[in-house]
Amino acid sequence: MANRRNSRLSGEMQRVISEIIRTELKDPRLSELTSVTDVHVTEDLKFAKVFISVYGDTKSTLDALQSAKGFIRREIGKRIKMRIIPELIFEKDDSIEKGIYMSSLINKVIEEEASRKVEDESDDE
């Protein structure tokens, strides 16, 4: 039961943090194309890892979020009824880059296989 509650809380926090970043934060270091890809809340609800995907300068965006951590946490407390508001830990989510890299590797192997097949057919003639 706690696991289901934890996943529901993570989803709700992801939605709320995304909304706060999009509408409330006015820091110029914050990239326009910043999205919250996932939130993992610990079992004791003390910490929440917030995974951020950024198109642009990742370091300055993470710095801006780090400096606004108290404000974001206070807003979470206003919008979600919780006894304990988790401490936020912002981390860069590089799963999109890893996916693009894996896709390029797969495409490279497919192209090599196709060129090998063409060479084999020309050798048969």
PDB file of C-alpha atoms in Angstrom:
ATOM      1  CA  MET A   1       0.000   0.000   0.000  1.00  0.00           C
ATOM      2  CA  ALA A   2       2.831   2.408   0.835  1.00  0.00           C
ATOM      3  CA  ASN A   3       4.375   1.787  -2.579  1.00  0.00           C
ATOM      4  CA  ARG A   4       1.165   2.763  -4.377  1.00  0.00           C
ATOM      5  CA  ARG A   5       0.820   5.853  -2.193  1.00  0.00           C
ATOM      6  CA  ASN A   6       4.439   6.739  -2.869  1.00  0.00           C
ATOM      7  CA  SER A   7       3.991   6.467  -6.650  1.00  0.00           C
ATOM      8  CA  ARG A   8       0.810   8.575  -6.532  1.00  0.00           C
ATOM      9  CA  LEU A   9       2.614  11.196  -4.474  1.00  0.00           C
ATOM     10  CA  SER A  10       5.555  11.176  -6.901  1.00  0.00           C
ATOM     11  CA  GLY A  11       3.202  11.738  -9.842  1.00  0.00           C
ATOM     12  CA  GLU A  12       1.379  14.560  -8.088  1.00  0.00           C
ATOM     13  CA  MET A  13       4.653  16.217  -7.094  1.00  0.00           C
ATOM     14  CA  GLN A  14       5.890  15.950 -10.686  1.00  0.00           C
ATOM     15  CA  ARG A  15       2.767  17.729 -11.912  1.00  0.00           C
ATOM     16  CA  VAL A  16       2.958  20.456  -9.250  1.00  0.00           C
ATOM     17  CA  ILE A  17       6.706  21.093  -9.656  1.00  0.00           C
ATOM     18  CA  SER A  18       6.301  21.322 -13.437  1.00  0.00           C
ATOM     19  CA  GLU A  19       3.527  23.862 -12.990  1.00  0.00           C
ATOM     20  CA  ILE A  20       5.569  25.905 -10.497  1.00  0.00           C
ATOM     21  CA  ILE A  21       8.612  25.973 -12.788  1.00  0.00           C
ATOM     22  CA  ARG A  22       6.501  26.931 -15.790  1.00  0.00           C
ATOM     23  CA  THR A  23       4.360  29.641 -14.187  1.00  0.00           C
ATOM     24  CA  GLU A  24       5.930  30.907 -10.954  1.00  0.00           C
ATOM     25  CA  LEU A  25       9.713  31.017 -11.404  1.00  0.00           C
ATOM     26  CA  LYS A  26      11.109  34.114 -13.104  1.00  0.00           C
ATOM     27  CA  ASP A  27      14.839  33.376 -12.872  1.00  0.00           C
ATOM     28  CA  PRO A  28      16.666  34.369 -16.109  1.00  0.00           C
ATOM     29  CA  ARG A  29      19.042  31.398 -15.675  1.00  0.00           C
ATOM     30  CA  LEU A  30      16.105  29.035 -16.088  1.00  0.00           C
ATOM     31  CA  SER A  31      15.835  27.587 -19.598  1.00  0.00           C
ATOM     32  CA  GLU A  32      12.499  27.995 -21.394  1.00  0.00           C
ATOM     33  CA  LEU A  33      12.563  24.320 -22.348  1.00  0.00           C
ATOM     34  CA  THR A  34      12.807  22.751 -18.901  1.00  0.00           C
ATOM     35  CA  SER A  35      10.692  19.766 -18.017  1.00  0.00           C
ATOM     36  CA  VAL A  36      10.336  17.533 -14.989  1.00  0.00           C
ATOM     37  CA  THR A  37      10.673  14.005 -16.326  1.00  0.00           C
ATOM     38  CA  ASP A  38      10.302  12.090 -13.058  1.00  0.00           C
ATOM     39  CA  VAL A  39      10.150  12.402  -9.275  1.00  0.00           C
ATOM     40  CA  HIS A  40      11.237   9.688  -6.842  1.00  0.00           C
ATOM     41  CA  VAL A  41      10.088  10.134  -3.249  1.00  0.00           C
ATOM     42  CA  THR A  42      11.788   8.072  -0.540  1.00  0.00           C
ATOM     43  CA  GLU A  43       9.695   5.712   1.593  1.00  0.00           C
ATOM     44  CA  ASP A  44       9.952   7.968   4.655  1.00  0.00           C
ATOM     45  CA  LEU A  45       8.927  11.022   2.551  1.00  0.00           C
ATOM     46  CA  LYS A  46      12.017  12.964   3.671  1.00  0.00           C
ATOM     47  CA  PHE A  47      13.632  13.396   0.243  1.00  0.00           C
ATOM     48  CA  ALA A  48      12.447  13.691  -3.339  1.00  0.00           C
ATOM     49  CA  LYS A  49      14.766  13.363  -6.327  1.00  0.00           C
ATOM     50  CA  VAL A  50      13.465  15.570  -9.106  1.00  0.00           C
ATOM     51  CA  PHE A  51      14.789  14.629 -12.545  1.00  0.00           C
ATOM     52  CA  ILE A  52      15.035  17.575 -14.919  1.00  0.00           C
ATOM     53  CA  SER A  53      15.450  17.496 -18.691  1.00  0.00           C
ATOM     54  CA  VAL A  54      16.772  20.726 -20.182  1.00  0.00           C
ATOM     55  CA  TYR A  55      17.307  21.886 -23.735  1.00  0.00           C
ATOM     56  CA  GLY A  56      20.081  24.411 -23.414  1.00  0.00           C
ATOM     57  CA  ASP A  57      22.357  25.306 -20.513  1.00  0.00           C
ATOM     58  CA  THR A  58      21.789  22.556 -17.962  1.00  0.00           C
ATOM     59  CA  LYS A  59      24.164  23.840 -15.289  1.00  0.00           C
ATOM     60  CA  SER A  60      22.623  27.308 -15.011  1.00  0.00           C
ATOM     61  CA  THR A  61      19.113  25.822 -14.971  1.00  0.00           C
ATOM     62  CA  LEU A  62      20.035  23.416 -12.159  1.00  0.00           C
ATOM     63  CA  ASP A  63      21.655  26.325 -10.276  1.00  0.00           C
ATOM     64  CA  ALA A  64      18.462  28.373 -10.665  1.00  0.00           C
ATOM     65  CA  LEU A  65      16.332  25.484  -9.398  1.00  0.00           C
ATOM     66  CA  GLN A  66      18.727  24.917  -6.499  1.00  0.00           C
ATOM     67  CA  SER A  67      18.408  28.552  -5.433  1.00  0.00           C
ATOM     68  CA  ALA A  68      14.595  28.404  -5.751  1.00  0.00           C
ATOM     69  CA  LYS A  69      14.347  25.126  -3.828  1.00  0.00           C
ATOM     70  CA  GLY A  70      12.836  26.742  -0.718  1.00  0.00           C
ATOM     71  CA  PHE A  71      10.186  28.577  -2.730  1.00  0.00           C
ATOM     72  CA  ILE A  72       9.267  25.429  -4.688  1.00  0.00           C
ATOM     73  CA  ARG A  73       9.053  23.413  -1.478  1.00  0.00           C
ATOM     74  CA  ARG A  74       6.785  26.019   0.151  1.00  0.00           C
ATOM     75  CA  GLU A  75       4.514  26.042  -2.918  1.00  0.00           C
ATOM     76  CA  ILE A  76       4.314  22.233  -2.845  1.00  0.00           C
ATOM     77  CA  GLY A  77       3.188  22.510   0.785  1.00  0.00           C
ATOM     78  CA  LYS A  78       0.423  24.918  -0.220  1.00  0.00           C
ATOM     79  CA  ARG A  79      -0.824  22.800  -3.132  1.00  0.00           C
ATOM     80  CA  ILE A  80      -0.499  19.255  -1.760  1.00  0.00           C
ATOM     81  CA  LYS A  81      -1.833  18.385   1.686  1.00  0.00           C
ATOM     82  CA  MET A  82       1.108  16.659   3.357  1.00  0.00           C
ATOM     83  CA  ARG A  83       2.445  16.553   6.888  1.00  0.00           C
ATOM     84  CA  ILE A  84       6.062  16.319   5.710  1.00  0.00           C
ATOM     85  CA  ILE A  85       7.251  18.230   2.644  1.00  0.00           C
ATOM     86  CA  PRO A  86      10.229  16.318   1.174  1.00  0.00           C
ATOM     87  CA  GLU A  87      13.615  17.966   0.747  1.00  0.00           C
ATOM     88  CA  LEU A  88      14.132  18.455  -3.003  1.00  0.00           C
ATOM     89  CA  ILE A  89      17.192  17.138  -4.815  1.00  0.00           C
ATOM     90  CA  PHE A  90      17.426  18.274  -8.446  1.00  0.00           C
ATOM     91  CA  GLU A  91      19.281  16.023 -10.880  1.00  0.00           C
ATOM     92  CA  LYS A  92      19.837  16.151 -14.617  1.00  0.00           C
ATOM     93  CA  ASP A  93      17.925  13.468 -16.511  1.00  0.00           C
ATOM     94  CA  ASP A  94      20.039  12.255 -19.385  1.00  0.00           C
ATOM     95  CA  SER A  95      17.777   9.379 -20.436  1.00  0.00           C
ATOM     96  CA  ILE A  96      16.706  11.256 -23.587  1.00  0.00           C
ATOM     97  CA  GLU A  97      20.341  11.695 -24.684  1.00  0.00           C
ATOM     98  CA  LYS A  98      21.033   8.030 -23.902  1.00  0.00           C
ATOM     99  CA  GLY A  99      18.001   7.012 -25.964  1.00  0.00           C
ATOM    100  CA  ILE A 100      19.134   9.115 -28.927  1.00  0.00           C
ATOM    101  CA  TYR A 101      22.633   7.640 -28.664  1.00  0.00           C
ATOM    102  CA  MET A 102      21.280   4.061 -28.547  1.00  0.00           C
ATOM    103  CA  SER A 103      19.029   4.791 -31.519  1.00  0.00           C
ATOM    104  CA  SER A 104      21.996   6.100 -33.523  1.00  0.00           C
ATOM    105  CA  LEU A 105      23.978   2.940 -32.679  1.00  0.00           C
ATOM    106  CA  ILE A 106      21.091   0.745 -33.833  1.00  0.00           C
ATOM    107  CA  ASN A 107      20.771   2.732 -37.069  1.00  0.00           C
ATOM    108  CA  LYS A 108      24.515   2.401 -37.668  1.00  0.00           C
ATOM    109  CA  VAL A 109      24.358  -1.387 -37.245  1.00  0.00           C
ATOM    110  CA  ILE A 110      21.353  -1.605 -39.601  1.00  0.00           C
ATOM    111  CA  GLU A 111      23.201   0.428 -42.251  1.00  0.00           C
ATOM    112  CA  GLU A 112      26.324  -1.735 -41.918  1.00  0.00           C
ATOM    113  CA  GLU A 113      24.213  -4.878 -42.206  1.00  0.00           C
ATOM    114  CA  ALA A 114      22.463  -3.539 -45.309  1.00  0.00           C
ATOM    115  CA  SER A 115      25.765  -2.600 -46.975  1.00  0.00           C
ATOM    116  CA  ARG A 116      27.195  -6.030 -46.116  1.00  0.00           C
ATOM    117  CA  LYS A 117      24.140  -7.658 -47.684  1.00  0.00           C
ATOM    118  CA  VAL A 118      24.572  -5.606 -50.874  1.00  0.00           C
ATOM    119  CA  GLU A 119      28.258  -6.593 -51.036  1.00  0.00           C
ATOM    120  CA  ASP A 120      27.380 -10.269 -50.596  1.00  0.00           C
ATOM    121  CA  GLU A 121      24.810 -10.081 -53.417  1.00  0.00           C
ATOM    122  CA  SER A 122      27.311  -8.408 -55.757  1.00  0.00           C
ATOM    123  CA  ASP A 123      29.933 -11.090 -54.964  1.00  0.00           C
ATOM    124  CA  ASP A 124      27.429 -13.824 -55.901  1.00  0.00           C
ATOM    125  CA  GLU A 125      27.031 -12.407 -59.393  1.00  0.00           C
TER     126      GLU A 125
END
